[in-house]
Short mmCIF file of C-alpha atoms and ligand atoms in Angstrom, two decimals:
data_model
loop_
_atom_site.label_atom_id
_atom_site.label_comp_id
_atom_site.label_asym_id
_atom_site.label_seq_id
_atom_site.Cartn_x
_atom_site.Cartn_y
_atom_site.Cartn_z
CA MET L 1 -2.37 30.00 5.27
CA SER L 2 -4.08 28.02 3.28
CA THR L 3 -7.70 28.05 3.68
CA SER L 4 -8.24 24.59 2.03
CA LYS L 5 -8.21 21.78 4.23
CA GLN L 6 -3.90 20.76 5.40
CA ILE L 7 -3.79 16.87 5.93
CA LEU L 8 -0.88 14.84 7.18
CA VAL L 9 0.63 12.53 4.88
CA LEU L 10 2.77 10.16 6.96
CA GLY L 11 4.96 7.93 4.69
CA GLY L 12 4.13 10.33 1.82
CA ALA L 13 7.26 10.04 -0.62
CA GLY L 14 6.27 6.28 -0.87
CA TYR L 15 5.37 4.65 -4.38
CA ILE L 16 1.09 5.19 -2.71
CA GLY L 17 1.18 7.78 -0.68
CA SER L 18 2.89 10.21 -4.02
CA HIS L 19 0.08 8.34 -6.27
CA THR L 20 -2.29 9.42 -3.31
CA ILE L 21 -1.05 12.41 -2.75
CA ASP L 22 -0.79 13.96 -7.09
CA LEU L 23 -4.42 13.16 -6.55
CA LEU L 24 -4.83 15.00 -3.14
CA GLU L 25 -2.81 17.72 -4.95
CA ARG L 26 -5.81 17.85 -7.82
CA SER L 27 -8.60 17.61 -5.60
CA GLY L 28 -7.82 20.84 -3.90
CA TYR L 29 -5.75 19.27 -0.79
CA SER L 30 -2.93 21.15 1.63
CA ILE L 31 -0.72 18.76 1.92
CA ILE L 32 2.26 18.09 4.50
CA VAL L 33 3.92 15.19 3.84
CA LEU L 34 6.84 13.53 7.11
CA ASP L 35 9.12 10.79 5.80
CA ASN L 36 12.28 9.82 6.06
CA LEU L 37 12.26 8.92 2.50
CA TYR L 38 13.53 5.83 3.92
CA SER L 39 12.49 4.70 0.74
CA GLY L 40 10.32 7.05 -0.82
CA HIS L 41 11.41 9.82 -3.10
CA LYS L 42 11.07 13.57 -2.70
CA LYS L 43 11.31 13.80 -6.39
CA SER L 44 8.55 11.92 -6.87
CA LEU L 45 6.16 15.27 -5.10
CA SER L 46 5.03 18.11 -6.07
CA LYS L 47 6.89 21.13 -5.13
CA ASN L 48 3.91 22.23 -3.56
CA ILE L 49 3.69 20.48 -0.47
CA GLN L 50 5.05 21.16 2.44
CA PHE L 51 7.73 18.51 2.84
CA GLU L 52 9.38 17.53 6.22
CA LYS L 53 11.97 15.46 6.52
CA ASN L 54 12.06 13.34 9.44
CA ASP L 55 11.00 9.91 11.89
CA ILE L 56 7.28 9.39 12.96
CA SER L 57 7.99 10.68 16.91
CA LYS L 58 5.79 12.67 19.20
CA ASN L 59 7.58 15.68 19.85
CA ASN L 60 8.17 15.30 15.60
CA LEU L 61 4.41 15.73 15.28
CA SER L 62 3.80 18.48 17.53
CA ASP L 63 6.10 20.22 15.88
CA ILE L 64 4.55 19.78 12.59
CA SER L 65 0.86 21.26 14.46
CA ASP L 66 2.62 24.18 16.43
CA LYS L 67 4.19 24.57 12.78
CA TYR L 68 1.73 24.22 10.33
CA GLY L 69 -1.89 24.89 12.96
CA GLU L 70 -5.13 22.69 12.61
CA ILE L 71 -4.96 19.16 10.58
CA SER L 72 -8.69 18.30 9.18
CA GLY L 73 -6.87 14.28 8.82
CA ILE L 74 -3.68 12.47 8.55
CA ILE L 75 -2.74 9.35 5.88
CA HIS L 76 -1.08 6.68 6.69
CA PHE L 77 1.44 5.06 4.40
CA ALA L 78 4.31 4.96 6.46
CA SER L 79 5.45 1.40 7.64
CA PHE L 80 8.23 -1.42 6.44
CA ILE L 81 6.64 -3.47 4.17
CA GLU L 82 8.09 -6.96 2.40
CA VAL L 83 6.39 -10.19 3.64
CA GLY L 84 9.56 -12.37 3.44
CA GLU L 85 12.17 -9.79 5.07
CA SER L 86 9.56 -9.58 7.73
CA MET L 87 10.26 -13.12 8.67
CA LYS L 88 13.57 -12.63 8.43
CA ASP L 89 13.87 -9.21 10.96
CA PRO L 90 10.31 -8.97 12.78
CA TYR L 91 11.81 -6.68 15.19
CA LYS L 92 12.04 -4.38 13.06
CA TYR L 93 8.61 -4.34 11.39
CA ILE L 94 7.04 -4.41 15.11
CA SER L 95 9.78 -1.28 16.19
CA ASN L 96 9.08 0.58 13.06
CA ASN L 97 5.32 -0.49 12.52
CA ILE L 98 3.40 -0.71 15.54
CA ASP L 99 5.34 1.27 18.14
CA ARG L 100 5.00 4.11 15.45
CA SER L 101 2.11 4.13 15.22
CA THR L 102 0.69 4.11 19.00
CA ASP L 103 3.15 7.29 18.17
CA VAL L 104 0.36 8.71 15.69
CA MET L 105 -2.41 7.77 17.86
CA GLU L 106 -1.50 9.42 20.65
CA PHE L 107 -0.49 12.95 18.70
CA MET L 108 -3.76 12.58 18.14
CA LYS L 109 -5.71 12.65 21.07
CA ASN L 110 -4.12 15.17 21.96
CA ARG L 111 -4.02 17.28 19.23
CA GLY L 112 -7.62 16.78 19.48
CA ILE L 113 -7.04 14.96 15.75
CA ARG L 114 -10.07 12.97 14.43
CA ASN L 115 -9.54 11.35 11.55
CA ILE L 116 -6.78 9.31 10.26
CA VAL L 117 -7.24 6.69 6.79
CA PHE L 118 -4.47 3.67 7.08
CA SER L 119 -2.62 1.76 4.84
CA SER L 120 -3.23 -1.85 5.94
CA SER L 121 -2.93 -5.25 3.89
CA ALA L 122 -4.20 -8.07 2.72
CA ALA L 123 -2.29 -10.62 4.71
CA VAL L 124 -4.41 -9.23 7.59
CA TYR L 125 -6.20 -12.09 6.17
CA GLY L 126 -3.30 -14.98 6.03
CA LYS L 127 -3.52 -18.96 4.10
CA ASP L 128 -7.17 -20.25 6.16
CA TYR L 129 -10.06 -18.57 3.72
CA LYS L 130 -10.08 -20.13 0.27
CA ASP L 131 -13.01 -17.87 -1.21
CA LYS L 132 -12.15 -13.27 -2.06
CA LEU L 133 -12.28 -12.23 1.48
CA LYS L 134 -14.47 -10.45 3.35
CA GLU L 135 -13.69 -8.04 5.86
CA SER L 136 -15.20 -10.16 8.21
CA TYR L 137 -12.91 -13.53 7.55
CA ILE L 138 -11.66 -13.31 11.16
CA LYS L 139 -7.99 -12.48 10.83
CA LYS L 140 -5.19 -14.34 11.16
CA PRO L 141 -2.38 -13.35 9.39
CA ILE L 142 0.52 -15.74 8.82
CA ASN L 143 3.70 -13.52 8.55
CA VAL L 144 5.13 -10.78 10.74
CA TYR L 145 4.70 -7.43 8.20
CA GLY L 146 0.37 -8.66 8.44
CA TYR L 147 0.44 -9.05 11.77
CA THR L 148 1.57 -5.62 12.58
CA LYS L 149 -1.27 -4.61 10.61
CA SER L 150 -3.05 -5.98 12.20
CA VAL L 151 -2.89 -4.93 15.74
CA VAL L 152 -3.32 -1.79 14.31
CA GLU L 153 -5.90 -2.08 13.80
CA ASP L 154 -7.23 -2.69 16.21
CA LEU L 155 -5.71 -0.45 18.74
CA LEU L 156 -7.30 1.77 15.82
CA SER L 157 -10.52 -0.05 17.34
CA PHE L 158 -9.98 1.36 20.70
CA TYR L 159 -8.35 4.99 19.68
CA ASP L 160 -12.12 5.26 18.45
CA GLU L 161 -13.83 3.77 21.87
CA ILE L 162 -11.64 5.80 23.70
CA TYR L 163 -10.86 8.99 22.41
CA GLY L 164 -12.95 9.19 19.59
CA ILE L 165 -10.64 9.34 16.74
CA LYS L 166 -12.03 8.09 13.47
CA SER L 167 -10.24 5.08 10.88
CA ILE L 168 -10.60 4.16 7.76
CA SER L 169 -8.27 0.35 7.44
CA LEU L 170 -7.96 -0.11 4.11
CA ARG L 171 -6.92 -3.72 3.00
CA TYR L 172 -4.37 -3.45 0.33
CA PHE L 173 -4.54 -6.61 -1.90
CA ASN L 174 -1.35 -5.85 -4.45
CA ALA L 175 -0.24 -1.96 -5.20
CA SER L 176 0.84 -1.73 -8.21
CA GLY L 177 1.43 -0.01 -11.85
CA ALA L 178 2.05 3.59 -12.58
CA SER L 179 0.44 6.51 -13.15
CA HIS L 180 -2.33 8.12 -16.12
CA PHE L 181 -1.79 11.68 -14.65
CA LYS L 182 2.15 12.32 -14.14
CA ASN L 183 5.36 10.93 -14.49
CA ILE L 184 5.72 9.44 -11.19
CA GLY L 185 5.28 4.98 -10.62
CA GLU L 186 7.24 2.44 -8.16
CA ASP L 187 10.43 2.11 -6.85
CA HIS L 188 11.71 0.76 -4.23
CA PRO L 189 15.12 0.73 -2.60
CA ASN L 190 16.04 -2.45 -2.92
CA GLU L 191 13.15 -4.48 -5.06
CA THR L 192 10.30 -7.96 -4.05
CA HIS L 193 7.53 -7.08 -6.30
CA LEU L 194 6.32 -8.95 -8.67
CA ILE L 195 5.30 -6.95 -11.52
CA PRO L 196 7.99 -4.51 -11.65
CA LEU L 197 10.90 -6.99 -11.74
CA ILE L 198 9.06 -8.81 -14.30
CA ILE L 199 9.32 -6.13 -15.54
CA LYS L 200 13.61 -4.94 -14.89
CA THR L 201 14.08 -8.95 -16.33
CA ALA L 202 12.18 -8.14 -19.40
CA LEU L 203 13.49 -4.62 -19.80
CA GLY L 204 16.96 -6.66 -19.45
CA LEU L 205 18.03 -4.87 -16.70
CA ARG L 206 17.43 -7.77 -14.40
CA GLU L 207 18.51 -11.10 -15.66
CA LYS L 208 16.02 -13.45 -14.65
CA ILE L 209 12.86 -13.59 -12.31
CA MET L 210 12.37 -15.85 -10.10
CA ILE L 211 9.08 -18.23 -8.59
CA TYR L 212 8.75 -19.13 -5.35
CA GLY L 213 7.67 -22.20 -5.89
CA ASP L 214 5.44 -24.16 -8.04
CA ASP L 215 3.70 -26.26 -5.46
CA TYR L 216 0.29 -24.25 -3.93
CA ASN L 217 -2.53 -25.17 -3.69
CA THR L 218 -3.92 -23.40 -6.77
CA PRO L 219 -3.87 -24.01 -10.76
CA ASP L 220 -0.40 -23.83 -12.46
CA GLY L 221 0.86 -23.71 -9.24
CA THR L 222 2.34 -20.44 -8.22
CA CYS L 223 0.77 -17.93 -5.76
CA ILE L 224 -2.37 -16.49 -6.76
CA ARG L 225 -2.05 -12.46 -6.16
CA ASP L 226 -5.35 -9.43 -6.72
CA TYR L 227 -3.55 -6.95 -8.26
CA ILE L 228 -5.02 -3.77 -7.96
CA HIS L 229 -3.82 -0.58 -9.92
CA VAL L 230 -1.97 2.37 -8.10
CA ASP L 231 -4.24 4.89 -9.00
CA ASP L 232 -7.18 2.35 -7.84
CA LEU L 233 -5.57 2.62 -4.36
CA ALA L 234 -5.72 6.55 -4.95
CA GLN L 235 -9.24 7.36 -5.59
CA ALA L 236 -10.02 4.74 -2.38
CA HIS L 237 -7.45 6.95 -0.09
CA LEU L 238 -9.19 10.22 -1.38
CA LEU L 239 -13.74 8.50 -0.67
CA SER L 240 -11.91 7.14 2.47
CA LEU L 241 -10.90 10.84 4.10
CA GLU L 242 -14.02 12.93 2.55
CA HIS L 243 -16.17 9.57 3.95
CA LEU L 244 -14.85 10.78 7.68
CA ILE L 245 -13.68 15.16 7.63
CA ASN L 246 -17.90 14.92 6.77
CA GLY L 247 -18.46 12.04 10.08
CA GLY L 248 -18.26 9.39 9.01
CA ASP L 249 -17.87 6.52 11.05
CA SER L 250 -14.72 4.31 11.49
CA ASP L 251 -15.07 0.98 9.22
CA VAL L 252 -12.38 -1.44 7.80
CA PHE L 253 -11.89 -2.29 3.88
CA ASN L 254 -10.31 -4.34 1.20
CA LEU L 255 -9.01 -2.80 -1.68
CA GLY L 256 -8.12 -5.08 -4.77
CA GLY L 257 -10.31 -5.93 -7.82
CA SER L 258 -11.92 -9.07 -6.82
CA ARG L 259 -10.08 -11.20 -9.93
CA GLY L 260 -6.55 -13.68 -8.96
CA TYR L 261 -3.61 -14.21 -11.45
CA SER L 262 -0.78 -16.40 -11.21
CA VAL L 263 2.39 -15.51 -11.46
CA LYS L 264 3.14 -17.47 -14.16
CA GLU L 265 0.29 -15.34 -15.83
CA ILE L 266 1.28 -12.68 -15.23
CA ILE L 267 5.47 -13.37 -16.81
CA GLU L 268 2.18 -14.49 -19.27
CA THR L 269 0.57 -11.39 -19.60
CA THR L 270 3.89 -9.46 -20.15
CA GLN L 271 5.62 -11.27 -22.52
CA ASN L 272 2.29 -10.37 -24.04
CA ILE L 273 1.77 -7.14 -23.64
CA THR L 274 5.71 -5.64 -24.26
CA ASN L 275 6.09 -8.24 -27.50
CA LEU L 276 9.67 -8.68 -24.86
CA HIS L 277 10.57 -11.84 -23.39
CA VAL L 278 10.28 -13.09 -19.47
CA ASN L 279 13.87 -15.14 -18.27
CA LYS L 280 12.47 -17.46 -15.22
CA GLU L 281 13.57 -20.23 -12.68
CA ILE L 282 11.83 -21.51 -10.46
CA THR L 283 12.52 -21.06 -7.08
CA GLN L 284 11.57 -22.83 -3.31
CA ARG L 285 9.28 -21.50 -2.01
CA ARG L 286 9.41 -17.10 -0.13
CA GLU L 287 8.73 -17.64 3.83
CA GLY L 288 4.93 -16.32 4.26
CA ASP L 289 3.24 -16.48 1.55
CA PRO L 290 -0.24 -17.62 1.20
CA ASP L 291 -1.33 -19.76 -1.72
CA ILE L 292 -4.44 -17.70 -2.96
CA LEU L 293 -5.30 -13.72 -1.54
CA ILE L 294 -8.39 -12.40 -3.45
CA ALA L 295 -10.58 -9.31 -2.66
CA ASP L 296 -14.14 -9.78 -1.51
CA TYR L 297 -14.50 -5.28 -2.46
CA SER L 298 -18.85 -5.39 -2.22
CA LYS L 299 -17.65 -3.78 1.28
CA ILE L 300 -16.57 -0.27 -0.18
CA GLN L 301 -18.05 -0.62 -3.10
CA LYS L 302 -21.37 0.02 -1.44
CA LYS L 303 -19.89 2.34 1.20
CA LEU L 304 -18.30 4.63 -0.27
CA LYS L 305 -19.56 3.47 -3.93
CA TRP L 306 -15.39 3.22 -5.00
CA GLU L 307 -15.09 0.60 -8.55
CA PRO L 308 -11.32 -0.22 -9.58
CA LYS L 309 -11.13 1.53 -12.65
CA TYR L 310 -8.02 -1.11 -14.01
CA GLU L 311 -7.42 -3.97 -15.24
CA VAL L 312 -4.18 -6.20 -15.42
CA ASP L 313 -3.43 -4.56 -18.23
CA ASP L 314 -3.60 -1.66 -17.96
CA ILE L 315 -1.49 -2.54 -14.20
CA ILE L 316 1.28 -3.93 -16.81
CA GLN L 317 1.31 -1.13 -19.28
CA THR L 318 1.54 1.53 -17.39
CA ALA L 319 4.79 0.51 -14.58
CA PHE L 320 6.06 -0.98 -17.22
CA ASN L 321 6.59 2.14 -19.68
CA TRP L 322 7.00 3.40 -15.84
CA HIS L 323 10.01 1.89 -15.57
CA LYS L 324 11.03 2.08 -18.82
CA ASN L 325 10.37 5.61 -19.74
CA ASN L 326 12.41 5.70 -15.53
CA PRO L 327 15.10 2.50 -15.63
CA ASP L 328 16.72 4.31 -13.08
CA GLY L 329 13.35 5.18 -11.33
CA PHE L 330 13.57 8.73 -9.32
CA ASN L 331 17.63 9.25 -9.62
N1 LIG Q 401 6.81 -13.09 -6.06
C1 LIG Q 401 7.90 -14.71 -6.99
N2 LIG Q 401 9.02 -14.57 -7.31
C2 LIG Q 401 9.32 -12.60 -7.04
C3 LIG Q 401 8.97 -11.66 -6.39
C4 LIG Q 401 7.34 -12.27 -5.89
O1 LIG Q 401 7.61 -15.61 -7.22
O2 LIG Q 401 10.52 -12.20 -7.38
C5 LIG Q 401 6.03 -14.14 -5.63
C6 LIG Q 401 5.79 -13.88 -4.37
O3 LIG Q 401 6.20 -15.53 -3.89
C7 LIG Q 401 4.30 -14.21 -4.67
C8 LIG Q 401 3.70 -12.86 -6.07
O4 LIG Q 401 4.89 -13.09 -6.54
O5 LIG Q 401 3.37 -15.33 -4.14
C9 LIG Q 401 3.15 -11.61 -4.87
O6 LIG Q 401 4.77 -10.58 -4.43
P1 LIG Q 401 5.30 -9.65 -4.19
O7 LIG Q 401 6.20 -9.84 -3.35
O8 LIG Q 401 4.41 -8.62 -5.16
O9 LIG Q 401 3.83 -9.53 -3.10
P2 LIG Q 401 3.54 -9.79 -1.88
O10 LIG Q 401 2.50 -10.91 -2.01
O11 LIG Q 401 4.17 -10.90 -1.14
O12 LIG Q 401 3.02 -8.74 -1.33
C10 LIG Q 401 2.19 -7.72 -0.99
C11 LIG Q 401 2.68 -6.47 -0.25
C12 LIG Q 401 2.24 -7.12 0.81
C13 LIG Q 401 1.33 -7.26 1.14
C14 LIG Q 401 0.22 -8.70 0.01
C15 LIG Q 401 -1.24 -8.21 -0.01
O13 LIG Q 401 4.69 -6.36 -0.77
O14 LIG Q 401 2.36 -5.49 1.32
O15 LIG Q 401 1.21 -7.95 -1.10
O16 LIG Q 401 -1.56 -9.02 -1.36
F1 LIG Q 401 0.46 -7.14 2.35
#
């Protein structure tokens, strides 16, 4: 067995998981991935990764623990992530995102695993707040996806109180961009995210980008989001994991860049960076979209010394390079 610390990564073959695992590997950790490949790609992981293709369940997790031995920490990325879909098929989100996470907590309790980093989301905040979002704000999710993340955060707090399981919930704002270190990037089965769709349109792989509403309460009427580079997210996972392994306490952190861009601004920036035209059309609003979501990241900056390194130009440039060089993603 390996002498380096073993980390179990749930949903590790996905977009943020694969970028985080690359960093963990470079930092000397030994990784076990459990992923059912519903939306992940085994090709996004290096050959050294110990890989188990399966769903999350208490039994499957116990089998992994029996097979691999001591696990120093868990990173839990596995969930459905589409805001729009969660408002059309809520049960899919509740049964997967909440129920599977409670299996993870029970497994940790049963096997004495103390540390977990959980993928939460800016979607827990809802739409009532007009300024930069702080972790202390009361959560008011307006879509089922955000609600599932909020519930799991709360359950993790109870598992700390009752069993001493320590967790860091990371509330991602809009994850985007592609690796600076390896040929990996964003490849979702039915892409719904703004930046990859704009880039595919610029590359002629799609006819146009639909702008979901230009009547929001923002300067140009389109929604404002805080886009954060996936390599910056990876760094935050490493810091969070090490904080817990070193005996640190549970916490919740925003992961954003504290800067907002409207949908129209992202389209314009992509056109400027790539020198390509992006066809666009305004259509009706998508259900569950808040006008504006911008992070205040000063808490993680202060407590874990995390700082985002990459600006929006770099996000769009790295995403563009990935899609241009891999028009079929990992296929
Ligand atoms: N948008 C469009 N057209 C598209 C796709 C998106 O106009 O074809 C708009 C959306 O309406 C939204 C913005 O672009 O205003 C960003 O949309 P994304 O789908 O890229 O991202 P979301 O903000 O909806 O959600 C993402 C993640 C969630 C996470 C959230 C946190 O998918 O998991 O960021 O801010 F919770």
